[in-house]
Amino acid sequence: LKCRDLLRSLYPTRPPLEEVQIPGTQLRFDFVLPQRRICIEVQGQQHFDDNRFFFKDKMGFGQAQQRDKRKQKPSIVSR
């Protein structure tokens, strides 16, 4: 929520797109600023710590970390 508010205050005339799917994948970026060619993924604590609230087992946590790594590669998002 804080990130959304910050981005909206920085770009009031062209607010960020939210939950934008990366073409050809099931992955999504939290925010995209197409006019700036910027994709933003907000990383909460669950992205760094194996937590049973978010993941039922270590495999689920490992899979989430692999998805995060895929998002670090340059992406093309059209919308």
mmCIF file of N, CA, C and O in Angstrom:
data_model
loop_
_atom_site.group_PDB
_atom_site.id
_atom_site.type_symbol
_atom_site.label_atom_id
_atom_site.label_comp_id
_atom_site.label_asym_id
_atom_site.label_seq_id
_atom_site.Cartn_x
_atom_site.Cartn_y
_atom_site.Cartn_z
ATOM 1 N N LEU A 1 0.830 -1.199 0.000
ATOM 2 C CA LEU A 1 0.000 0.000 0.000
ATOM 3 C C LEU A 1 0.866 1.251 0.000
ATOM 4 O O LEU A 1 0.585 2.195 -0.705
ATOM 5 N N LYS A 2 1.951 1.241 0.762
ATOM 6 C CA LYS A 2 2.822 2.409 0.800
ATOM 7 C C LYS A 2 3.486 2.636 -0.542
ATOM 8 O O LYS A 2 3.639 3.770 -0.978
ATOM 9 N N CYS A 3 3.872 1.569 -1.201
ATOM 10 C CA CYS A 3 4.511 1.690 -2.512
ATOM 11 C C CYS A 3 3.528 2.297 -3.520
ATOM 12 O O CYS A 3 3.887 3.172 -4.291
ATOM 13 N N ARG A 4 2.288 1.822 -3.499
ATOM 14 C CA ARG A 4 1.261 2.349 -4.394
ATOM 15 C C ARG A 4 1.078 3.849 -4.168
ATOM 16 O O ARG A 4 1.041 4.634 -5.122
ATOM 17 N N ASP A 5 0.979 4.251 -2.919
ATOM 18 C CA ASP A 5 0.800 5.670 -2.605
ATOM 19 C C ASP A 5 1.995 6.501 -3.061
ATOM 20 O O ASP A 5 1.830 7.595 -3.601
ATOM 21 N N LEU A 6 3.190 5.980 -2.846
ATOM 22 C CA LEU A 6 4.392 6.686 -3.273
ATOM 23 C C LEU A 6 4.418 6.849 -4.791
ATOM 24 O O LEU A 6 4.654 7.953 -5.300
ATOM 25 N N LEU A 7 4.153 5.778 -5.514
ATOM 26 C CA LEU A 7 4.167 5.862 -6.973
ATOM 27 C C LEU A 7 3.095 6.812 -7.494
ATOM 28 O O LEU A 7 3.333 7.576 -8.431
ATOM 29 N N ARG A 8 1.928 6.778 -6.886
ATOM 30 C CA ARG A 8 0.861 7.695 -7.323
ATOM 31 C C ARG A 8 1.214 9.154 -7.053
ATOM 32 O O ARG A 8 0.841 10.035 -7.811
ATOM 33 N N SER A 9 1.942 9.397 -5.964
ATOM 34 C CA SER A 9 2.341 10.782 -5.688
ATOM 35 C C SER A 9 3.463 11.232 -6.623
ATOM 36 O O SER A 9 3.519 12.401 -7.002
ATOM 37 N N LEU A 10 4.328 10.311 -7.014
ATOM 38 C CA LEU A 10 5.416 10.653 -7.930
ATOM 39 C C LEU A 10 4.937 10.820 -9.375
ATOM 40 O O LEU A 10 5.501 11.591 -10.135
ATOM 41 N N TYR A 11 3.913 10.063 -9.745
ATOM 42 C CA TYR A 11 3.389 10.083 -11.116
ATOM 43 C C TYR A 11 1.878 10.300 -11.096
ATOM 44 O O TYR A 11 1.105 9.425 -11.487
ATOM 45 N N PRO A 12 1.431 11.482 -10.654
ATOM 46 C CA PRO A 12 -0.020 11.701 -10.490
ATOM 47 C C PRO A 12 -0.817 11.703 -11.789
ATOM 48 O O PRO A 12 -1.990 11.338 -11.793
ATOM 49 N N THR A 13 -0.194 12.099 -12.883
ATOM 50 C CA THR A 13 -0.946 12.153 -14.140
ATOM 51 C C THR A 13 -0.958 10.821 -14.875
ATOM 52 O O THR A 13 -1.801 10.599 -15.729
ATOM 53 N N ARG A 14 -0.010 9.941 -14.545
ATOM 54 C CA ARG A 14 0.041 8.611 -15.164
ATOM 55 C C ARG A 14 0.365 7.587 -14.087
ATOM 56 O O ARG A 14 1.490 7.120 -13.994
ATOM 57 N N PRO A 15 -0.611 7.261 -13.247
ATOM 58 C CA PRO A 15 -0.357 6.325 -12.138
ATOM 59 C C PRO A 15 0.053 4.948 -12.650
ATOM 60 O O PRO A 15 -0.202 4.606 -13.804
ATOM 61 N N PRO A 16 0.683 4.169 -11.786
ATOM 62 C CA PRO A 16 1.166 2.851 -12.213
ATOM 63 C C PRO A 16 0.034 1.877 -12.503
ATOM 64 O O PRO A 16 -1.040 1.959 -11.909
ATOM 65 N N LEU A 17 0.297 0.978 -13.432
ATOM 66 C CA LEU A 17 -0.596 -0.155 -13.639
ATOM 67 C C LEU A 17 -0.283 -1.148 -12.533
ATOM 68 O O LEU A 17 0.858 -1.224 -12.072
ATOM 69 N N GLU A 18 -1.270 -1.902 -12.107
ATOM 70 C CA GLU A 18 -1.060 -2.843 -11.007
ATOM 71 C C GLU A 18 -1.355 -4.269 -11.435
ATOM 72 O O GLU A 18 -2.244 -4.517 -12.241
ATOM 73 N N GLU A 19 -0.576 -5.206 -10.860
ATOM 74 C CA GLU A 19 -0.748 -6.640 -11.113
ATOM 75 C C GLU A 19 -0.753 -6.932 -12.612
ATOM 76 O O GLU A 19 -1.702 -7.507 -13.150
ATOM 77 N N VAL A 20 0.316 -6.558 -13.287
ATOM 78 C CA VAL A 20 0.424 -6.712 -14.739
ATOM 79 C C VAL A 20 1.092 -8.051 -15.055
ATOM 80 O O VAL A 20 2.200 -8.324 -14.597
ATOM 81 N N GLN A 21 0.410 -8.858 -15.849
ATOM 82 C CA GLN A 21 0.948 -10.171 -16.212
ATOM 83 C C GLN A 21 2.114 -10.022 -17.181
ATOM 84 O O GLN A 21 2.070 -9.223 -18.117
ATOM 85 N N ILE A 22 3.154 -10.814 -16.938
ATOM 86 C CA ILE A 22 4.307 -10.851 -17.835
ATOM 87 C C ILE A 22 3.923 -11.756 -18.997
ATOM 88 O O ILE A 22 3.560 -12.912 -18.790
ATOM 89 N N PRO A 23 3.971 -11.233 -20.228
ATOM 90 C CA PRO A 23 3.532 -12.020 -21.384
ATOM 91 C C PRO A 23 4.220 -13.387 -21.458
ATOM 92 O O PRO A 23 5.414 -13.507 -21.218
ATOM 93 N N GLY A 24 3.433 -14.397 -21.785
ATOM 94 C CA GLY A 24 3.955 -15.749 -21.941
ATOM 95 C C GLY A 24 4.207 -16.481 -20.636
ATOM 96 O O GLY A 24 4.799 -17.560 -20.630
ATOM 97 N N THR A 25 3.781 -15.902 -19.507
ATOM 98 C CA THR A 25 3.983 -16.534 -18.205
ATOM 99 C C THR A 25 2.722 -16.386 -17.371
ATOM 100 O O THR A 25 1.790 -15.682 -17.747
ATOM 101 N N GLN A 26 2.741 -17.010 -16.215
ATOM 102 C CA GLN A 26 1.678 -16.815 -15.225
ATOM 103 C C GLN A 26 2.112 -15.782 -14.182
ATOM 104 O O GLN A 26 1.387 -15.514 -13.233
ATOM 105 N N LEU A 27 3.321 -15.221 -14.364
ATOM 106 C CA LEU A 27 3.880 -14.272 -13.394
ATOM 107 C C LEU A 27 3.302 -12.885 -13.589
ATOM 108 O O LEU A 27 2.909 -12.504 -14.697
ATOM 109 N N ARG A 28 3.302 -12.122 -12.507
ATOM 110 C CA ARG A 28 2.819 -10.740 -12.555
ATOM 111 C C ARG A 28 3.787 -9.837 -11.818
ATOM 112 O O ARG A 28 4.401 -10.236 -10.835
ATOM 113 N N PHE A 29 3.903 -8.599 -12.323
ATOM 114 C CA PHE A 29 4.621 -7.551 -11.594
ATOM 115 C C PHE A 29 3.602 -6.802 -10.754
ATOM 116 O O PHE A 29 2.467 -6.590 -11.177
ATOM 117 N N ASP A 30 4.028 -6.351 -9.600
ATOM 118 C CA ASP A 30 3.124 -5.592 -8.734
ATOM 119 C C ASP A 30 2.729 -4.269 -9.371
ATOM 120 O O ASP A 30 1.568 -3.880 -9.342
ATOM 121 N N PHE A 31 3.707 -3.574 -9.931
ATOM 122 C CA PHE A 31 3.452 -2.270 -10.556
ATOM 123 C C PHE A 31 4.258 -2.150 -11.842
ATOM 124 O O PHE A 31 5.378 -2.648 -11.924
ATOM 125 N N VAL A 32 3.683 -1.444 -12.818
ATOM 126 C CA VAL A 32 4.390 -1.151 -14.061
ATOM 127 C C VAL A 32 4.142 0.311 -14.415
ATOM 128 O O VAL A 32 3.006 0.789 -14.348
ATOM 129 N N LEU A 33 5.226 0.987 -14.747
ATOM 130 C CA LEU A 33 5.157 2.361 -15.250
ATOM 131 C C LEU A 33 5.587 2.302 -16.719
ATOM 132 O O LEU A 33 6.769 2.443 -17.039
ATOM 133 N N PRO A 34 4.642 2.058 -17.636
ATOM 134 C CA PRO A 34 5.019 1.850 -19.038
ATOM 135 C C PRO A 34 5.713 3.052 -19.666
ATOM 136 O O PRO A 34 6.632 2.889 -20.455
ATOM 137 N N GLN A 35 5.309 4.256 -19.293
ATOM 138 C CA GLN A 35 5.917 5.451 -19.867
ATOM 139 C C GLN A 35 7.380 5.589 -19.465
ATOM 140 O O GLN A 35 8.162 6.222 -20.159
ATOM 141 N N ARG A 36 7.764 4.978 -18.355
ATOM 142 C CA ARG A 36 9.152 4.999 -17.871
ATOM 143 C C ARG A 36 9.880 3.684 -18.135
ATOM 144 O O ARG A 36 11.054 3.553 -17.823
ATOM 145 N N ARG A 37 9.122 2.702 -18.649
ATOM 146 C CA ARG A 37 9.676 1.356 -18.904
ATOM 147 C C ARG A 37 10.236 0.743 -17.620
ATOM 148 O O ARG A 37 11.333 0.207 -17.595
ATOM 149 N N ILE A 38 9.443 0.859 -16.544
ATOM 150 C CA ILE A 38 9.845 0.357 -15.229
ATOM 151 C C ILE A 38 8.814 -0.658 -14.734
ATOM 152 O O ILE A 38 7.609 -0.392 -14.774
ATOM 153 N N CYS A 39 9.320 -1.803 -14.279
ATOM 154 C CA CYS A 39 8.492 -2.822 -13.629
ATOM 155 C C CYS A 39 8.964 -2.923 -12.184
ATOM 156 O O CYS A 39 10.165 -2.952 -11.919
ATOM 157 N N ILE A 40 8.018 -2.972 -11.257
ATOM 158 C CA ILE A 40 8.357 -3.002 -9.834
ATOM 159 C C ILE A 40 7.713 -4.210 -9.184
ATOM 160 O O ILE A 40 6.513 -4.455 -9.337
ATOM 161 N N GLU A 41 8.515 -4.948 -8.447
ATOM 162 C CA GLU A 41 8.034 -6.087 -7.665
ATOM 163 C C GLU A 41 8.356 -5.785 -6.209
ATOM 164 O O GLU A 41 9.515 -5.582 -5.850
ATOM 165 N N VAL A 42 7.334 -5.700 -5.377
ATOM 166 C CA VAL A 42 7.518 -5.415 -3.956
ATOM 167 C C VAL A 42 7.803 -6.730 -3.239
ATOM 168 O O VAL A 42 7.053 -7.694 -3.384
ATOM 169 N N GLN A 43 8.879 -6.770 -2.482
ATOM 170 C CA GLN A 43 9.295 -7.995 -1.806
ATOM 171 C C GLN A 43 9.019 -7.894 -0.308
ATOM 172 O O GLN A 43 9.718 -7.212 0.408
ATOM 173 N N GLY A 44 8.002 -8.606 0.144
ATOM 174 C CA GLY A 44 7.722 -8.683 1.572
ATOM 175 C C GLY A 44 8.611 -9.725 2.226
ATOM 176 O O GLY A 44 9.351 -10.455 1.557
ATOM 177 N N GLN A 45 8.533 -9.838 3.530
ATOM 178 C CA GLN A 45 9.378 -10.767 4.274
ATOM 179 C C GLN A 45 9.189 -12.212 3.821
ATOM 180 O O GLN A 45 10.119 -13.013 3.859
ATOM 181 N N GLN A 46 7.989 -12.553 3.336
ATOM 182 C CA GLN A 46 7.732 -13.929 2.898
ATOM 183 C C GLN A 46 8.594 -14.324 1.705
ATOM 184 O O GLN A 46 8.727 -15.507 1.405
ATOM 185 N N HIS A 47 9.207 -13.374 1.031
ATOM 186 C CA HIS A 47 10.085 -13.686 -0.091
ATOM 187 C C HIS A 47 11.474 -14.123 0.374
ATOM 188 O O HIS A 47 12.271 -14.612 -0.429
ATOM 189 N N PHE A 48 11.768 -13.922 1.651
ATOM 190 C CA PHE A 48 13.099 -14.216 2.168
ATOM 191 C C PHE A 48 13.109 -15.307 3.233
ATOM 192 O O PHE A 48 14.126 -15.959 3.439
ATOM 193 N N ASP A 49 12.004 -15.495 3.935
ATOM 194 C CA ASP A 49 11.933 -16.465 5.023
ATOM 195 C C ASP A 49 10.881 -17.519 4.725
ATOM 196 O O ASP A 49 9.772 -17.194 4.307
ATOM 197 N N ASP A 50 11.224 -18.771 4.967
ATOM 198 C CA ASP A 50 10.281 -19.874 4.827
ATOM 199 C C ASP A 50 9.257 -19.754 5.958
ATOM 200 O O ASP A 50 9.585 -19.923 7.122
ATOM 201 N N ASN A 51 8.038 -19.447 5.602
ATOM 202 C CA ASN A 51 6.995 -19.169 6.577
ATOM 203 C C ASN A 51 5.772 -20.020 6.243
ATOM 204 O O ASN A 51 5.244 -19.932 5.142
ATOM 205 N N ARG A 52 5.316 -20.831 7.152
ATOM 206 C CA ARG A 52 4.192 -21.734 6.902
ATOM 207 C C ARG A 52 2.871 -20.994 6.666
ATOM 208 O O ARG A 52 1.928 -21.565 6.133
ATOM 209 N N PHE A 53 2.798 -19.724 7.013
ATOM 210 C CA PHE A 53 1.592 -18.961 6.713
ATOM 211 C C PHE A 53 1.434 -18.812 5.194
ATOM 212 O O PHE A 53 0.328 -18.876 4.668
ATOM 213 N N PHE A 54 2.563 -18.631 4.485
ATOM 214 C CA PHE A 54 2.534 -18.424 3.036
ATOM 215 C C PHE A 54 2.799 -19.698 2.244
ATOM 216 O O PHE A 54 2.339 -19.831 1.114
ATOM 217 N N PHE A 55 3.581 -20.620 2.818
ATOM 218 C CA PHE A 55 3.987 -21.822 2.088
ATOM 219 C C PHE A 55 3.731 -23.056 2.945
ATOM 220 O O PHE A 55 4.077 -23.077 4.117
ATOM 221 N N LYS A 56 3.172 -24.099 2.321
ATOM 222 C CA LYS A 56 2.868 -25.301 3.109
ATOM 223 C C LYS A 56 4.102 -26.146 3.387
ATOM 224 O O LYS A 56 4.114 -26.937 4.311
ATOM 225 N N ASP A 57 5.158 -25.973 2.570
ATOM 226 C CA ASP A 57 6.385 -26.734 2.795
ATOM 227 C C ASP A 57 7.580 -26.020 2.161
ATOM 228 O O ASP A 57 7.412 -24.988 1.517
ATOM 229 N N LYS A 58 8.763 -26.582 2.359
ATOM 230 C CA LYS A 58 9.976 -25.962 1.820
ATOM 231 C C LYS A 58 9.963 -25.912 0.297
ATOM 232 O O LYS A 58 10.508 -25.000 -0.299
ATOM 233 N N MET A 59 9.339 -26.889 -0.322
ATOM 234 C CA MET A 59 9.271 -26.901 -1.784
ATOM 235 C C MET A 59 8.505 -25.676 -2.300
ATOM 236 O O MET A 59 8.912 -25.030 -3.257
ATOM 237 N N GLY A 60 7.394 -25.357 -1.644
ATOM 238 C CA GLY A 60 6.627 -24.184 -2.042
ATOM 239 C C GLY A 60 7.432 -22.905 -1.898
ATOM 240 O O GLY A 60 7.368 -22.020 -2.756
ATOM 241 N N PHE A 61 8.196 -22.808 -0.827
ATOM 242 C CA PHE A 61 9.060 -21.641 -0.622
ATOM 243 C C PHE A 61 10.124 -21.578 -1.715
ATOM 244 O O PHE A 61 10.364 -20.519 -2.305
ATOM 245 N N GLY A 62 10.733 -22.710 -2.036
ATOM 246 C CA GLY A 62 11.753 -22.753 -3.091
ATOM 247 C C GLY A 62 11.183 -22.372 -4.442
ATOM 248 O O GLY A 62 11.829 -21.650 -5.219
ATOM 249 N N GLN A 63 9.975 -22.821 -4.730
ATOM 250 C CA GLN A 63 9.332 -22.465 -5.996
ATOM 251 C C GLN A 63 9.061 -20.969 -6.071
ATOM 252 O O GLN A 63 9.229 -20.341 -7.120
ATOM 253 N N ALA A 64 8.648 -20.381 -4.962
ATOM 254 C CA ALA A 64 8.411 -18.935 -4.931
ATOM 255 C C ALA A 64 9.710 -18.171 -5.173
ATOM 256 O O ALA A 64 9.724 -17.174 -5.889
ATOM 257 N N GLN A 65 10.803 -18.655 -4.597
ATOM 258 C CA GLN A 65 12.085 -17.992 -4.820
ATOM 259 C C GLN A 65 12.509 -18.101 -6.280
ATOM 260 O O GLN A 65 13.062 -17.149 -6.836
ATOM 261 N N GLN A 66 12.231 -19.218 -6.921
ATOM 262 C CA GLN A 66 12.553 -19.362 -8.340
ATOM 263 C C GLN A 66 11.717 -18.391 -9.183
ATOM 264 O O GLN A 66 12.225 -17.788 -10.133
ATOM 265 N N ARG A 67 10.459 -18.221 -8.839
ATOM 266 C CA ARG A 67 9.614 -17.250 -9.564
ATOM 267 C C ARG A 67 10.160 -15.840 -9.395
ATOM 268 O O ARG A 67 10.203 -15.056 -10.348
ATOM 269 N N ASP A 68 10.609 -15.517 -8.180
ATOM 270 C CA ASP A 68 11.185 -14.189 -7.944
ATOM 271 C C ASP A 68 12.424 -13.972 -8.814
ATOM 272 O O ASP A 68 12.619 -12.891 -9.369
ATOM 273 N N LYS A 69 13.250 -14.997 -8.942
ATOM 274 C CA LYS A 69 14.459 -14.877 -9.769
ATOM 275 C C LYS A 69 14.100 -14.645 -11.229
ATOM 276 O O LYS A 69 14.768 -13.881 -11.917
ATOM 277 N N ARG A 70 13.056 -15.310 -11.701
ATOM 278 C CA ARG A 70 12.628 -15.113 -13.096
ATOM 279 C C ARG A 70 12.197 -13.669 -13.335
ATOM 280 O O ARG A 70 12.393 -13.132 -14.419
ATOM 281 N N LYS A 71 11.635 -13.041 -12.328
ATOM 282 C CA LYS A 71 11.185 -11.656 -12.481
ATOM 283 C C LYS A 71 12.342 -10.665 -12.509
ATOM 284 O O LYS A 71 12.172 -9.523 -12.897
ATOM 285 N N GLN A 72 13.527 -11.090 -12.081
ATOM 286 C CA GLN A 72 14.681 -10.189 -12.077
ATOM 287 C C GLN A 72 15.282 -10.025 -13.467
ATOM 288 O O GLN A 72 16.024 -9.093 -13.715
ATOM 289 N N LYS A 73 14.950 -10.917 -14.381
ATOM 290 C CA LYS A 73 15.456 -10.819 -15.743
ATOM 291 C C LYS A 73 14.700 -9.712 -16.473
ATOM 292 O O LYS A 73 13.544 -9.433 -16.167
ATOM 293 N N PRO A 74 15.372 -9.079 -17.443
ATOM 294 C CA PRO A 74 14.657 -8.027 -18.207
ATOM 295 C C PRO A 74 13.366 -8.576 -18.803
ATOM 296 O O PRO A 74 13.327 -9.708 -19.292
ATOM 297 N N SER A 75 12.334 -7.784 -18.729
ATOM 298 C CA SER A 75 11.027 -8.205 -19.224
ATOM 299 C C SER A 75 10.453 -7.183 -20.171
ATOM 300 O O SER A 75 10.757 -5.999 -20.109
ATOM 301 N N ILE A 76 9.596 -7.675 -21.043
ATOM 302 C CA ILE A 76 8.834 -6.792 -21.923
ATOM 303 C C ILE A 76 7.384 -6.922 -21.519
ATOM 304 O O ILE A 76 6.822 -8.018 -21.539
ATOM 305 N N VAL A 77 6.799 -5.826 -21.123
ATOM 306 C CA VAL A 77 5.401 -5.806 -20.713
ATOM 307 C C VAL A 77 4.699 -4.803 -21.600
ATOM 308 O O VAL A 77 5.058 -3.632 -21.644
ATOM 309 N N SER A 78 3.717 -5.252 -22.339
ATOM 310 C CA SER A 78 2.961 -4.337 -23.199
ATOM 311 C C SER A 78 1.542 -4.259 -22.685
ATOM 312 O O SER A 78 0.930 -5.265 -22.351
ATOM 313 N N ARG A 79 1.044 -3.052 -22.621
ATOM 314 C CA ARG A 79 -0.317 -2.870 -22.145
ATOM 315 C C ARG A 79 -0.765 -1.484 -22.477
ATOM 316 O O ARG A 79 -0.056 -0.548 -22.464
#
